[in-house]
PDB file of C-alpha atoms and ligand atoms in Angstrom:
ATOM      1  CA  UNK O   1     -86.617 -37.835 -33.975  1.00  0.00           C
ATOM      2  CA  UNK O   2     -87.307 -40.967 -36.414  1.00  0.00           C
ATOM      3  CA  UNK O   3     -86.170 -40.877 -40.512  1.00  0.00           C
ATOM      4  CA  UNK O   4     -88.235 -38.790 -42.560  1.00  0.00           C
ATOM      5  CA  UNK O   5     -90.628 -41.384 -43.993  1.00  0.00           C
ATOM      6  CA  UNK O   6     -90.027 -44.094 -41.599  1.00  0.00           C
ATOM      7  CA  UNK O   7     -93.727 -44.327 -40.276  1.00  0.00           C
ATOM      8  CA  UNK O   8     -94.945 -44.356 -43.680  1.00  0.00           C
ATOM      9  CA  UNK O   9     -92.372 -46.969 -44.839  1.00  0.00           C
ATOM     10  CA  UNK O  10     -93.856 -49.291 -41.669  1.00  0.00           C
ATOM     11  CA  UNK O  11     -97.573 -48.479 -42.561  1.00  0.00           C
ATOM     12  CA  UNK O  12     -96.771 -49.892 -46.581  1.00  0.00           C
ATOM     13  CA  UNK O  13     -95.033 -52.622 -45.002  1.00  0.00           C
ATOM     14  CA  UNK O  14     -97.986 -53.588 -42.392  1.00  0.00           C
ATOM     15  CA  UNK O  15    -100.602 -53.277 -45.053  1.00  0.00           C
ATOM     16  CA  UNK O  16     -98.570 -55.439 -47.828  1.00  0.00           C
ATOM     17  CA  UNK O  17     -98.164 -57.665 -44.834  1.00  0.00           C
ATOM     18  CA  UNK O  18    -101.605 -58.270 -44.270  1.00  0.00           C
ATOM     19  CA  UNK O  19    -102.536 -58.202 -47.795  1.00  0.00           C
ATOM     20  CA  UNK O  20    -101.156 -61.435 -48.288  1.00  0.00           C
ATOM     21  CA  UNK O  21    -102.957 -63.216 -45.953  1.00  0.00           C
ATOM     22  CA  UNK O  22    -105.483 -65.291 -46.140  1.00  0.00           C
ATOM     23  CA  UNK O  23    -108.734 -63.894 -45.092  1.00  0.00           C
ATOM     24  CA  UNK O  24    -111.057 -65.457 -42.301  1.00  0.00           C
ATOM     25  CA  UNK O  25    -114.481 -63.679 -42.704  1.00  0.00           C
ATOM     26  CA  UNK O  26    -117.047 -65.539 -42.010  1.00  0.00           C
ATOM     27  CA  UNK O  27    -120.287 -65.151 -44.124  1.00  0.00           C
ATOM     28  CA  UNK O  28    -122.668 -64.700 -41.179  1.00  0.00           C
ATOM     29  CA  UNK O  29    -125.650 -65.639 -41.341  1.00  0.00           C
ATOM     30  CA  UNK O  30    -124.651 -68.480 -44.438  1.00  0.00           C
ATOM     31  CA  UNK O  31    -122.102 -69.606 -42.150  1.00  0.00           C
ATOM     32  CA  UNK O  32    -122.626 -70.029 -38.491  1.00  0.00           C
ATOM     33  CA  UNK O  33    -119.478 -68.875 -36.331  1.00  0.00           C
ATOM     34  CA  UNK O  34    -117.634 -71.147 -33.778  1.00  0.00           C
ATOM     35  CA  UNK O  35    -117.314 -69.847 -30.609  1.00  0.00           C
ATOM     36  CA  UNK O  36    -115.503 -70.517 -27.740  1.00  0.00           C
ATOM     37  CA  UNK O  37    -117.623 -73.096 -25.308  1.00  0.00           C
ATOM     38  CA  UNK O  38    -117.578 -70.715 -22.809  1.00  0.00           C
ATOM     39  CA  UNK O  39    -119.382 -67.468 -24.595  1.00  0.00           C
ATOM     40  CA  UNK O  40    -121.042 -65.060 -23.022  1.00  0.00           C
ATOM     41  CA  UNK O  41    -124.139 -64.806 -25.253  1.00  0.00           C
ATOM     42  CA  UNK O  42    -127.134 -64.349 -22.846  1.00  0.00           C
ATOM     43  CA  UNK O  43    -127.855 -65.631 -19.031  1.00  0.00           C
ATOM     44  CA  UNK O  44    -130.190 -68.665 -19.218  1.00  0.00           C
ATOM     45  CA  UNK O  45    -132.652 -69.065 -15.864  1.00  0.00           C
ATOM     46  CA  UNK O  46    -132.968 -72.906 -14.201  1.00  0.00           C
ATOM     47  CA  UNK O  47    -135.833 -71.748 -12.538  1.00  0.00           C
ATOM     48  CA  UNK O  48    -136.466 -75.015 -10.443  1.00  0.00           C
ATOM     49  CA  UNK O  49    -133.665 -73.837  -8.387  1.00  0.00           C
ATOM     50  CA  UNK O  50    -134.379 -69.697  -7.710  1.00  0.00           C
ATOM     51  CA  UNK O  51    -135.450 -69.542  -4.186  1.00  0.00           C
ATOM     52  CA  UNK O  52    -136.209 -65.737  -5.086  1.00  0.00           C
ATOM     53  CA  UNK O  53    -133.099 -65.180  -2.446  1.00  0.00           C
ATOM     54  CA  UNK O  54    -132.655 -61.380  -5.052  1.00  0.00           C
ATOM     55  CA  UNK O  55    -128.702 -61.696  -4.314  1.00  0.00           C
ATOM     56  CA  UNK O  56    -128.374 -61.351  -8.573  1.00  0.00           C
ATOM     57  CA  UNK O  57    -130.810 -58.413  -8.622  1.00  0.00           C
ATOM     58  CA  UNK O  58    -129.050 -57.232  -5.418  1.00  0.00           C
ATOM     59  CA  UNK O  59    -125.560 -57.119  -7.050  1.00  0.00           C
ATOM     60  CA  UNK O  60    -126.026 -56.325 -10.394  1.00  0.00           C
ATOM     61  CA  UNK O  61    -124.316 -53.336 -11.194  1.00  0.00           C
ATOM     62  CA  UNK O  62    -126.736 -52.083 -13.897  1.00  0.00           C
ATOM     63  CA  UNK O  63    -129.937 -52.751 -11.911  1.00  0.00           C
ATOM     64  CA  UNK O  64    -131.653 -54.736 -14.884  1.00  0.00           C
ATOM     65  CA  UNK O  65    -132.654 -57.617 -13.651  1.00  0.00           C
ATOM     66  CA  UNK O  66    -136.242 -57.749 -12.214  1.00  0.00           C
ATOM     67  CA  UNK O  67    -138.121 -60.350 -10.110  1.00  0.00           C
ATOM     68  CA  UNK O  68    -141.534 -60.270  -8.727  1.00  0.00           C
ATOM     69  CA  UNK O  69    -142.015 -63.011  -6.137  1.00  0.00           C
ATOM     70  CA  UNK O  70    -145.391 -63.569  -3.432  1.00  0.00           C
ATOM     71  CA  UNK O  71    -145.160 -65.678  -0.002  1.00  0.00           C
ATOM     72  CA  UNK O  72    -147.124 -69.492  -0.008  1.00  0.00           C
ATOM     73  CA  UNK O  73    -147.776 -71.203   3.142  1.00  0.00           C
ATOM     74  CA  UNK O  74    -146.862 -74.371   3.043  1.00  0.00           C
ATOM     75  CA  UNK O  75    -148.499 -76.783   5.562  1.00  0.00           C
ATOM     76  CA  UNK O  76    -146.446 -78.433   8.202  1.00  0.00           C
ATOM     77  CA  UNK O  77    -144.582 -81.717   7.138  1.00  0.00           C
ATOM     78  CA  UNK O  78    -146.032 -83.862   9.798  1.00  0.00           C
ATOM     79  CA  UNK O  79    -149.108 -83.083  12.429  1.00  0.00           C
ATOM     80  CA  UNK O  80    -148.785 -80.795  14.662  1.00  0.00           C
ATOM     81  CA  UNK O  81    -145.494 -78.902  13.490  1.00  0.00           C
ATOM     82  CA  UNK O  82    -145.182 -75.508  12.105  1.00  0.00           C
ATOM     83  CA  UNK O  83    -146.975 -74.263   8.470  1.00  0.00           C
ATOM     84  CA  UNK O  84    -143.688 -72.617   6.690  1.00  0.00           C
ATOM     85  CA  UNK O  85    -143.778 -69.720   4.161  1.00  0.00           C
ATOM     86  CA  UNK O  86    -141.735 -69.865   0.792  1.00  0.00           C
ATOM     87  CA  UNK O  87    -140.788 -67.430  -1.308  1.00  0.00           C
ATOM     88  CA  UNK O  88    -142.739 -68.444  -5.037  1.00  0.00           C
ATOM     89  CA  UNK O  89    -141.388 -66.499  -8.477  1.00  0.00           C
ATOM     90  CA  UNK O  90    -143.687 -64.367 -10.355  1.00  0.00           C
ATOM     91  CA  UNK O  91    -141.545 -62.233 -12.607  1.00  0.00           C
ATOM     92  CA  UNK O  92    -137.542 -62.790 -13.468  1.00  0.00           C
ATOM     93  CA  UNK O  93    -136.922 -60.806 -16.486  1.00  0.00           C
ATOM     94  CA  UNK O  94    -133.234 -59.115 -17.685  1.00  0.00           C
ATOM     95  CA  UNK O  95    -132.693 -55.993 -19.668  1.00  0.00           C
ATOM     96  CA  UNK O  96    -130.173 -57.100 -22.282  1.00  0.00           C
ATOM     97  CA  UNK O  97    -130.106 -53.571 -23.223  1.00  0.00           C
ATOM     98  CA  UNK O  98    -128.559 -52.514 -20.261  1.00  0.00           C
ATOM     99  CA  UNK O  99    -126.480 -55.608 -19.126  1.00  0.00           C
ATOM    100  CA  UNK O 100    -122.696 -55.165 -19.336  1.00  0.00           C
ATOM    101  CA  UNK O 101    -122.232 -58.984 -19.383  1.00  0.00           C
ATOM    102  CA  UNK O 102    -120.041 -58.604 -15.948  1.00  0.00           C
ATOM    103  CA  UNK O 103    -121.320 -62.291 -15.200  1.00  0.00           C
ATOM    104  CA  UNK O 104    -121.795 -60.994 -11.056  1.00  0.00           C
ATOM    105  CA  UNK O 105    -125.110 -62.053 -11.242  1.00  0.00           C
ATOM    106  CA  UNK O 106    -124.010 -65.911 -12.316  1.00  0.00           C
ATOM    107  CA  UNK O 107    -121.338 -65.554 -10.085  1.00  0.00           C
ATOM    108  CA  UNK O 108    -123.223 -64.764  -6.782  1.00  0.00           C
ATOM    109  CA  UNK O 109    -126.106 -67.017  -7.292  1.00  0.00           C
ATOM    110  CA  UNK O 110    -125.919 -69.176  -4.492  1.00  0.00           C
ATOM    111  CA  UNK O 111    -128.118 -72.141  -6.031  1.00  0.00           C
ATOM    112  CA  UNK O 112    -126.858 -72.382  -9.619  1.00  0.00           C
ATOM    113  CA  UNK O 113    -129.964 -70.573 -11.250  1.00  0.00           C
ATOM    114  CA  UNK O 114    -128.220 -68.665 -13.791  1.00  0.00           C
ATOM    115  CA  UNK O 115    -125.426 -69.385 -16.691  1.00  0.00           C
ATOM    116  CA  UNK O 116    -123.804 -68.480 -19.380  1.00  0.00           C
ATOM    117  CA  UNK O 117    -125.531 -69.389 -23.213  1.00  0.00           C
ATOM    118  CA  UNK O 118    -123.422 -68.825 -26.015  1.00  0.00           C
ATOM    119  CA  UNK O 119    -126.784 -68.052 -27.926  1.00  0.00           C
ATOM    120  CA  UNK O 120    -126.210 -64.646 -29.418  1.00  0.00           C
ATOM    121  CA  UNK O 121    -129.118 -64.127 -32.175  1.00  0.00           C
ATOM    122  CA  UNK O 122    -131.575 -62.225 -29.665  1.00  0.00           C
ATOM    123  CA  UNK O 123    -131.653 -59.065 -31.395  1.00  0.00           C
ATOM    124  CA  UNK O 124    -134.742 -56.634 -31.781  1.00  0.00           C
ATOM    125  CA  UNK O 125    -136.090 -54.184 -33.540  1.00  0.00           C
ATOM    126  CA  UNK O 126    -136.884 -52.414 -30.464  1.00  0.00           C
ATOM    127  CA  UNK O 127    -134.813 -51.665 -27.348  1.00  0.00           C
ATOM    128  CA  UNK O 128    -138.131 -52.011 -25.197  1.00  0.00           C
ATOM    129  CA  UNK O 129    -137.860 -55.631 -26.614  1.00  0.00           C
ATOM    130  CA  UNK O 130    -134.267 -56.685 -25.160  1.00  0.00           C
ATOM    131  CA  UNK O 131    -136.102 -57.469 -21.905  1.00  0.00           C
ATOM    132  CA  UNK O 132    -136.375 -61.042 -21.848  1.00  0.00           C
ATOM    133  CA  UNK O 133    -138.787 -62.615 -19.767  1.00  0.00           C
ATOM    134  CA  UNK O 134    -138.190 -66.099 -17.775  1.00  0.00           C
ATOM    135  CA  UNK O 135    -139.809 -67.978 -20.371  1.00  0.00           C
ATOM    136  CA  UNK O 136    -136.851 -66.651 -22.994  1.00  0.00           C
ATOM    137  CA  UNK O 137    -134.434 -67.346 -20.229  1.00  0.00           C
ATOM    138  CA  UNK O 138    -135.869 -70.651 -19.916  1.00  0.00           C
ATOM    139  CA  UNK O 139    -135.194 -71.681 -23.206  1.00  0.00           C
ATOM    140  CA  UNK O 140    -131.672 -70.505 -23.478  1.00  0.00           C
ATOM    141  CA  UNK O 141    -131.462 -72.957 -20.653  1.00  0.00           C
ATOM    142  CA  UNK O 142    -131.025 -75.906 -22.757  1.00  0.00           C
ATOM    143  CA  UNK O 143    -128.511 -74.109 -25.023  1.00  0.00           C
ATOM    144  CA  UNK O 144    -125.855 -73.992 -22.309  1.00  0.00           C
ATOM    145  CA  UNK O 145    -123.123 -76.504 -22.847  1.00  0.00           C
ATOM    146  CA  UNK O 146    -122.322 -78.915 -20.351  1.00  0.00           C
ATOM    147  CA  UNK O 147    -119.828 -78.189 -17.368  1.00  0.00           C
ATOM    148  CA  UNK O 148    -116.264 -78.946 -18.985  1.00  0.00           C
ATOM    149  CA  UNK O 149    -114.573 -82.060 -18.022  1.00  0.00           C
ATOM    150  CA  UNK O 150    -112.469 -82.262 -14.672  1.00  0.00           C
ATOM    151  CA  UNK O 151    -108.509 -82.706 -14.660  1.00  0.00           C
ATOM    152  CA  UNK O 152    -108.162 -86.536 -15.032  1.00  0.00           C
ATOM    153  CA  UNK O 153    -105.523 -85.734 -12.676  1.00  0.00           C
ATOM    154  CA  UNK O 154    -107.655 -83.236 -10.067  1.00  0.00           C
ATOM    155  CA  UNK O 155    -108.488 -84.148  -6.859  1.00  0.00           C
ATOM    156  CA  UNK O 156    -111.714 -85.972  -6.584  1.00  0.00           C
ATOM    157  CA  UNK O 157    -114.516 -83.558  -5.332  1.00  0.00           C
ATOM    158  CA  UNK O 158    -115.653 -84.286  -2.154  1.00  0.00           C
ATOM    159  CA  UNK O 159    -119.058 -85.333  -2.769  1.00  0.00           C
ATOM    160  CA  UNK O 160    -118.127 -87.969  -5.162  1.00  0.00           C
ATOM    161  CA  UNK O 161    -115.418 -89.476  -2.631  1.00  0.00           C
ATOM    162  CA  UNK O 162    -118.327 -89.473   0.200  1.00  0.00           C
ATOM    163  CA  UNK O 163    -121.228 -91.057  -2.573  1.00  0.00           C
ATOM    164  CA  UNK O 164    -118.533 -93.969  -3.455  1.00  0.00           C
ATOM    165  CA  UNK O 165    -117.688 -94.668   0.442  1.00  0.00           C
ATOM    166  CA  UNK O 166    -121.005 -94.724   0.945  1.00  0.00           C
ATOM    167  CA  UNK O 167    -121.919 -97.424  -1.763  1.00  0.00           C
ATOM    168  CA  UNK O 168    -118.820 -99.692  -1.002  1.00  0.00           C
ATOM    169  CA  UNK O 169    -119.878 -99.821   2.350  1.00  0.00           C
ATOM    170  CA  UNK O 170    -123.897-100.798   1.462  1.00  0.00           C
ATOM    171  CA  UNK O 171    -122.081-103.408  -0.661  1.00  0.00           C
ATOM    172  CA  UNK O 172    -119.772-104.906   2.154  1.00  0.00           C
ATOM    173  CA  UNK O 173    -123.141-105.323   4.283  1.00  0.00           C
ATOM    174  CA  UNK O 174    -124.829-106.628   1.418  1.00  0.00           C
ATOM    175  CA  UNK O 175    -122.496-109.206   1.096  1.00  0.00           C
ATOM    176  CA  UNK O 176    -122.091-109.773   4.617  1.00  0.00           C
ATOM    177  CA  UNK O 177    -125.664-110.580   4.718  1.00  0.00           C
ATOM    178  CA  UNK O 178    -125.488-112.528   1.861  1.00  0.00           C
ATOM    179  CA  UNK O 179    -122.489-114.847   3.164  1.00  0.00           C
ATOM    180  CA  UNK O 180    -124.720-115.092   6.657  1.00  0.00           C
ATOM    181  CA  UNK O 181    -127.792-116.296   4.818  1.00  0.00           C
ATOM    182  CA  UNK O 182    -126.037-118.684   2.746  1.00  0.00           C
ATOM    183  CA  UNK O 183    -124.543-120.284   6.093  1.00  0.00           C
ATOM    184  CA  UNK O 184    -127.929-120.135   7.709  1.00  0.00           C
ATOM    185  CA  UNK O 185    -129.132-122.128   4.715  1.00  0.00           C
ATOM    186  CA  UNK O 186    -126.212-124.723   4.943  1.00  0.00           C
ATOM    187  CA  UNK O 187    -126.082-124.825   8.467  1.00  0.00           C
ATOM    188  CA  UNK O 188    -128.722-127.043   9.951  1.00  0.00           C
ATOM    189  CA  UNK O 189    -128.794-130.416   7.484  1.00  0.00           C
ATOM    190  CA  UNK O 190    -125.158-130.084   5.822  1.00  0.00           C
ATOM    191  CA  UNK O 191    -127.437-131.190   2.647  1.00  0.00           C
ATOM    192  CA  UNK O 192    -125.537-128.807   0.470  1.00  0.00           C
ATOM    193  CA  UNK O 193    -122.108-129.737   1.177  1.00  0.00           C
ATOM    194  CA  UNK O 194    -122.823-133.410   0.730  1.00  0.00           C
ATOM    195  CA  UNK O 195    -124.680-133.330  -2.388  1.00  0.00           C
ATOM    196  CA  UNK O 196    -122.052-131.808  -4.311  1.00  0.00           C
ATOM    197  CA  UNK O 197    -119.490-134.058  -3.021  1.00  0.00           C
ATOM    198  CA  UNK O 198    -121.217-136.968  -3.703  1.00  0.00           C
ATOM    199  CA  UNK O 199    -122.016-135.561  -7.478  1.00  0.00           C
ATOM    200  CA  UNK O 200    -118.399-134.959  -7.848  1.00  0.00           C
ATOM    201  CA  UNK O 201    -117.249-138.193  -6.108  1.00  0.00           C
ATOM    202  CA  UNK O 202    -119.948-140.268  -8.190  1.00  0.00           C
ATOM    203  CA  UNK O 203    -118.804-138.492 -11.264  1.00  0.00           C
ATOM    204  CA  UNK O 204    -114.657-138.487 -10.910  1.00  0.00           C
ATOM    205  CA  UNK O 205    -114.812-142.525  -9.478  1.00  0.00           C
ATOM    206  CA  UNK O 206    -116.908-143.725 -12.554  1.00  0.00           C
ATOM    207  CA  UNK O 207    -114.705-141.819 -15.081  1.00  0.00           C
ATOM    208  CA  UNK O 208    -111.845-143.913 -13.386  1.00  0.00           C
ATOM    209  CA  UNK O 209    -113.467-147.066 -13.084  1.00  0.00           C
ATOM    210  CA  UNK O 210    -114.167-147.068 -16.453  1.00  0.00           C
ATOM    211  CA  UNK O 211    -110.987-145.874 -17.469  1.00  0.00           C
ATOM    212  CA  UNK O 212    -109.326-148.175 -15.811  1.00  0.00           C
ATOM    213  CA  UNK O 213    -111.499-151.340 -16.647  1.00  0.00           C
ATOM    214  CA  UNK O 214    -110.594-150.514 -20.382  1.00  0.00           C
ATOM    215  CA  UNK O 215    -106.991-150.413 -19.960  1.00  0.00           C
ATOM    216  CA  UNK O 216    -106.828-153.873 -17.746  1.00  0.00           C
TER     217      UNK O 216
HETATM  218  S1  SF4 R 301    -124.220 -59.962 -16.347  1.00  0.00           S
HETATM  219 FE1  SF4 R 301    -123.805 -58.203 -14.977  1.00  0.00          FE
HETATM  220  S2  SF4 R 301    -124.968 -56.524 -15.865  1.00  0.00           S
HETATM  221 FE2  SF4 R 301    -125.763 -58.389 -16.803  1.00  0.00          FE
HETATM  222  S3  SF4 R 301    -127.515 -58.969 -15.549  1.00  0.00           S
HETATM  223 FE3  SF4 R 301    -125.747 -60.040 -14.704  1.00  0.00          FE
HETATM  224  S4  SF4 R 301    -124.913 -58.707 -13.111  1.00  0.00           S
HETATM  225 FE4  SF4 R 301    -126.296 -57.480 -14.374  1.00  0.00          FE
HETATM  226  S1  SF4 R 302    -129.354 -65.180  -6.925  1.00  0.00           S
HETATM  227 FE1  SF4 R 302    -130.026 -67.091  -7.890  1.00  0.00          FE
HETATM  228  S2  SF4 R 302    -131.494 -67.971  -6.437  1.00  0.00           S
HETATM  229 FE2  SF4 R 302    -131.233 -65.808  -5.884  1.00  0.00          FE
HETATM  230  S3  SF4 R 302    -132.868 -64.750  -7.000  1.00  0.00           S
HETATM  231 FE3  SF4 R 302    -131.071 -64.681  -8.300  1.00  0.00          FE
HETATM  232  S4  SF4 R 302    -131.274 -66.472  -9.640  1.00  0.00           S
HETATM  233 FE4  SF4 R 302    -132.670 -66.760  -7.923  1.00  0.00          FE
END
């Protein structure tokens, strides 16, 4: 069993603790707050690339997002082949009144459709309201920050290594081709060669003769 008093004597001394220091409230809405780059404010849609695959709708634990989606043929690429269906999106909407803000949905998405905004003024009057439509989601789009920047000292990804191989070879046969032309061009009358060995030899022997006839 503690003192008689003690838990008092540590509540005085927490409160005259934090009495003394400074405070940090922010006067929201004068003074907008700085959040972490990585806040989870609301899920922005890159609509471009949903294929309508439903793996966030799927997985979402709350059931609140909803898309609506139809089938398009699309004709065959070249004559004679197939016609192909697509999927085509009518409806992606999320119920911010019932999201938890788990981040599955933004995890599973197999075509980076969805992310993280740290835009946080969406409230509403009413709760019917909190459903935001892909037009909304569209627009928080172009509040997400940019991917952060890789370890200087990270591996390089993959696809970057393969893109760079790619281009230095392109440039070796570039300038392969370029060497072979210029040998085509110099080949058959030796022109080139000579002319600029007579310019220089024209050019060095007068600077000499003249030199020299002024010193004799
Ligand atoms: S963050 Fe979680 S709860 Fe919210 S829509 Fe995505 S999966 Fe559902
Ligand atoms: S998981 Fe991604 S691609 Fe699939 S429906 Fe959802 S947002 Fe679209």
């Amino acid at each position: 069993m503690g003192i008689p008093g003690s838990g008092l004597a540590k509540g005085l001394a927490v409160t005259l603790r934090t009495m003394t220091r400074k405070s940090h409230t922010a006067q929201y809405p004068d003074a907008q707050p700085e959040l972490p780059p990585r806040t989870r404010g609301v899920i922005g849609l890159f609509e471009e690339n949903c294929t309508v695959c439903m793996l966030c709708a799927r997985e979402c634990p709350d059931w609140c997002i909803y898309i609506d989606s139809h089938k398009e043929t699309v004709p065959p690429a070249a004559p004679g082949g197939r016609e192909r269906s697509r999927n085509v999106l009518d409806r992606f909407a999320i119920d911010f009144a019932l999201c938890m803000y788990c981040g599955i949905c933004i995890e599973v998405c197999p075509f980076d459709a969805l992310f993280w905004s740290p835009e946080f003024e969406y409230a509403e009057e009413d709760i019917r309201d909190l459903t935001h439509e892909r037009d909304k989601l569209r627009e928080w789009m172009w509040t997400v920050p940019a991917p952060p920047a890789l370890d200087p000292r990270a591996e390089e990804p993959k696809e970057l290594a393969a893109a760079r191989k790619a281009a230095d070879k392109l440039a070796a046969a570039e300038a392969a081709q370029a060497a072979e032309a210029e040998r085509g061009s110099a080949g058959p009358g030796g022109t080139a060669g000579n002319g600029n060995g007579n310019r220089n030899r024209n050019g060095n022997g007068s600077g000499t003769e003249h030199g020299n006839g002024a010193a004799s």
